[in-house]
Amino acid sequence: MNVTAKKFLALVFLSFAGATNAAESSTKTYFDLSYGQLTYKESGLSSLSPSIISGTFGSYVYDGLAFEGFLATGVSDDSVTYSGVPLTLKVDSAVGFYVKPYLRVSEGTEVYAKVGYFRGRLTVSAPRGLSDSTTGSDVSYGVGLSTRVGGSVSVFAEYMSYYDKSDTTIRGLNLGVKIPF
């Protein structure tokens, strides 16, 4: 485990430890459903734009901090031609866990940041049934804005950097709805 990963895990642990007592009396949970348009870039290839749908379970542990876990799957793929061969990229699945500090800027509106862990599985397909799947993980982060639109339901937009390693990046803009329960 490298030094950056150790520091990140220590930060997450300290956040959990400090929030435990406050969470006992003020925890509120929520579920969100979002559509994400991703940008996949790899050196030597044109950018690809597959899309995902994701569900997130979150918990406000105290004012100013939430923890989230999400699952995603691909809903559309994208294609590119490389050396005359058509290639198609599809997101098979993804999972992530995040620490989410937020700031309420007005009644019902929050700006937030997220930092955590992302793991995704992608499949690249070529003609004649050729395909290859790969799995990768990385520290992930992003920023967003959430605003209440009626009752307790909110809509949100967020920009995420999911993966950035070895000349490959995956970033995305997510739009969704958040429902507390």
CSV table of C-alpha atoms in Angstrom, one decimal, residues 11-159:
chain,number,residue,atom,x,y,z
A,11,LEU,CA,-8.3,10.4,7.1
A,12,VAL,CA,-11.3,8.2,6.5
A,13,PHE,CA,-10.8,6.4,9.8
A,14,LEU,CA,-10.4,9.7,11.8
A,15,SER,CA,-13.6,11.1,10.1
A,16,PHE,CA,-15.5,8.0,11.2
A,17,ALA,CA,-14.1,8.1,14.7
A,18,GLY,CA,-14.9,11.7,15.2
A,19,ALA,CA,-18.4,11.5,13.8
A,20,THR,CA,-19.6,8.4,15.8
A,21,ASN,CA,-21.0,10.3,18.8
A,22,ALA,CA,-22.6,13.1,16.7
A,23,ALA,CA,-24.2,10.5,14.4
A,24,GLU,CA,-26.2,8.8,17.1
A,25,SER,CA,-28.7,11.6,17.4
A,26,SER,CA,-28.7,13.3,13.9
A,27,THR,CA,-28.2,10.6,11.3
A,28,LYS,CA,-30.4,11.0,8.2
A,29,THR,CA,-30.2,8.6,5.3
A,30,TYR,CA,-30.9,9.1,1.7
A,31,PHE,CA,-30.9,7.4,-1.7
A,32,ASP,CA,-30.1,9.0,-5.0
A,33,LEU,CA,-30.5,7.8,-8.5
A,34,SER,CA,-28.4,9.5,-11.2
A,35,TYR,CA,-27.4,9.4,-14.9
A,36,GLY,CA,-23.8,9.9,-15.7
A,37,GLN,CA,-22.1,10.9,-19.0
A,38,LEU,CA,-18.5,9.7,-18.7
A,39,THR,CA,-15.4,10.7,-20.7
A,40,TYR,CA,-12.9,7.9,-21.1
A,41,LYS,CA,-9.4,9.0,-22.3
A,42,GLU,CA,-6.5,6.8,-23.0
A,43,SER,CA,-3.3,7.8,-24.7
A,44,GLY,CA,-3.4,6.8,-28.3
A,45,LEU,CA,-7.2,6.7,-28.6
A,46,SER,CA,-9.9,9.2,-29.2
A,47,SER,CA,-12.1,10.0,-26.2
A,48,LEU,CA,-15.1,7.8,-25.6
A,49,SER,CA,-18.3,8.7,-23.9
A,50,PRO,CA,-20.2,5.8,-22.4
A,51,SER,CA,-23.0,6.5,-19.9
A,52,ILE,CA,-24.0,5.0,-16.5
A,53,ILE,CA,-26.9,4.8,-14.2
A,54,SER,CA,-26.0,4.7,-10.5
A,55,GLY,CA,-27.7,4.4,-7.1
A,56,THR,CA,-26.1,5.8,-4.0
A,57,PHE,CA,-26.9,5.2,-0.4
A,58,GLY,CA,-25.8,8.0,1.9
A,59,SER,CA,-25.9,9.0,5.5
A,60,TYR,CA,-25.5,12.5,7.1
A,61,VAL,CA,-23.4,11.7,10.1
A,62,TYR,CA,-23.5,15.3,11.4
A,63,ASP,CA,-23.9,18.7,10.1
A,64,GLY,CA,-21.3,19.2,7.4
A,65,LEU,CA,-20.4,15.5,6.7
A,66,ALA,CA,-21.9,12.5,5.0
A,67,PHE,CA,-20.7,9.1,3.9
A,68,GLU,CA,-21.8,7.4,0.7
A,69,GLY,CA,-21.6,4.1,-1.1
A,70,PHE,CA,-22.6,3.7,-4.8
A,71,LEU,CA,-23.2,1.1,-7.4
A,72,ALA,CA,-23.3,1.8,-11.1
A,73,THR,CA,-23.8,0.0,-14.4
A,74,GLY,CA,-23.5,1.0,-18.0
A,75,VAL,CA,-26.6,2.1,-20.0
A,76,SER,CA,-24.9,3.0,-23.3
A,77,ASP,CA,-21.5,2.3,-24.9
A,78,ASP,CA,-19.4,4.3,-27.3
A,79,SER,CA,-17.2,3.3,-30.2
A,80,VAL,CA,-13.9,4.5,-31.8
A,81,THR,CA,-11.8,3.2,-34.6
A,82,TYR,CA,-8.2,2.3,-33.7
A,83,SER,CA,-5.8,1.3,-36.5
A,84,GLY,CA,-8.8,0.6,-38.8
A,85,VAL,CA,-10.5,-1.6,-36.2
A,86,PRO,CA,-13.8,-0.5,-34.6
A,87,LEU,CA,-13.7,-0.8,-30.8
A,88,THR,CA,-16.7,-0.5,-28.5
A,89,LEU,CA,-16.3,0.5,-24.8
A,90,LYS,CA,-18.9,-0.5,-22.2
A,91,VAL,CA,-19.0,0.1,-18.5
A,92,ASP,CA,-20.0,-3.3,-16.9
A,93,SER,CA,-20.1,-2.2,-13.3
A,94,ALA,CA,-18.6,0.2,-10.7
A,95,VAL,CA,-18.6,0.6,-7.0
A,96,GLY,CA,-17.4,3.5,-4.8
A,97,PHE,CA,-17.3,4.7,-1.2
A,98,TYR,CA,-17.0,8.4,-0.4
A,99,VAL,CA,-16.5,10.9,2.4
A,100,LYS,CA,-18.7,13.9,1.5
A,101,PRO,CA,-18.1,17.2,3.3
A,102,TYR,CA,-20.8,19.7,2.4
A,103,LEU,CA,-21.9,23.3,3.1
A,104,ARG,CA,-25.5,24.5,3.2
A,105,VAL,CA,-25.5,27.8,1.3
A,106,SER,CA,-29.2,28.4,1.8
A,107,GLU,CA,-32.3,26.5,3.0
A,108,GLY,CA,-32.4,23.3,0.9
A,109,THR,CA,-29.2,24.0,-1.1
A,110,GLU,CA,-25.8,22.4,-0.6
A,111,VAL,CA,-22.4,22.6,-2.3
A,112,TYR,CA,-20.2,19.6,-1.6
A,113,ALA,CA,-17.0,17.8,-2.3
A,114,LYS,CA,-16.4,14.0,-2.4
A,115,VAL,CA,-13.3,12.0,-1.9
A,116,GLY,CA,-13.1,8.2,-1.8
A,117,TYR,CA,-12.4,5.0,-3.6
A,118,PHE,CA,-13.6,3.9,-7.0
A,119,ARG,CA,-13.5,0.4,-8.6
A,120,GLY,CA,-14.8,-0.2,-12.1
A,121,ARG,CA,-15.0,-2.9,-14.7
A,122,LEU,CA,-15.0,-2.1,-18.4
A,123,THR,CA,-15.2,-4.3,-21.5
A,124,VAL,CA,-13.7,-3.4,-24.9
A,125,SER,CA,-15.2,-5.3,-27.9
A,126,ALA,CA,-14.1,-5.7,-31.5
A,127,PRO,CA,-15.6,-7.4,-34.5
A,128,ARG,CA,-15.9,-11.2,-34.7
A,129,GLY,CA,-16.8,-11.6,-31.0
A,130,LEU,CA,-13.4,-10.4,-29.7
A,131,SER,CA,-13.6,-8.7,-26.3
A,132,ASP,CA,-11.4,-8.0,-23.3
A,133,SER,CA,-12.5,-6.9,-19.8
A,134,THR,CA,-10.4,-5.0,-17.3
A,135,THR,CA,-10.9,-3.9,-13.7
A,136,GLY,CA,-9.2,-0.9,-12.1
A,137,SER,CA,-9.4,1.1,-8.9
A,138,ASP,CA,-8.2,4.5,-7.8
A,139,VAL,CA,-8.8,7.4,-5.4
A,140,SER,CA,-11.8,9.3,-6.7
A,141,TYR,CA,-13.0,12.9,-6.1
A,142,GLY,CA,-15.5,15.4,-7.2
A,143,VAL,CA,-17.7,18.5,-6.5
A,144,GLY,CA,-21.4,19.0,-6.7
A,145,LEU,CA,-24.5,21.1,-6.0
A,146,SER,CA,-27.8,19.8,-4.6
A,147,THR,CA,-31.0,21.8,-4.2
A,148,ARG,CA,-34.4,20.9,-2.9
A,149,VAL,CA,-37.2,21.0,-5.5
A,150,GLY,CA,-40.3,20.0,-3.5
A,151,GLY,CA,-40.9,18.6,-0.1
A,152,SER,CA,-37.8,16.8,0.8
A,153,VAL,CA,-36.7,15.7,-2.7
A,154,SER,CA,-33.6,17.3,-4.2
A,155,VAL,CA,-31.9,17.4,-7.6
A,156,PHE,CA,-28.2,17.5,-8.0
A,157,ALA,CA,-25.4,17.9,-10.5
A,158,GLU,CA,-21.8,16.7,-9.8
A,159,TYR,CA,-18.6,16.4,-11.6
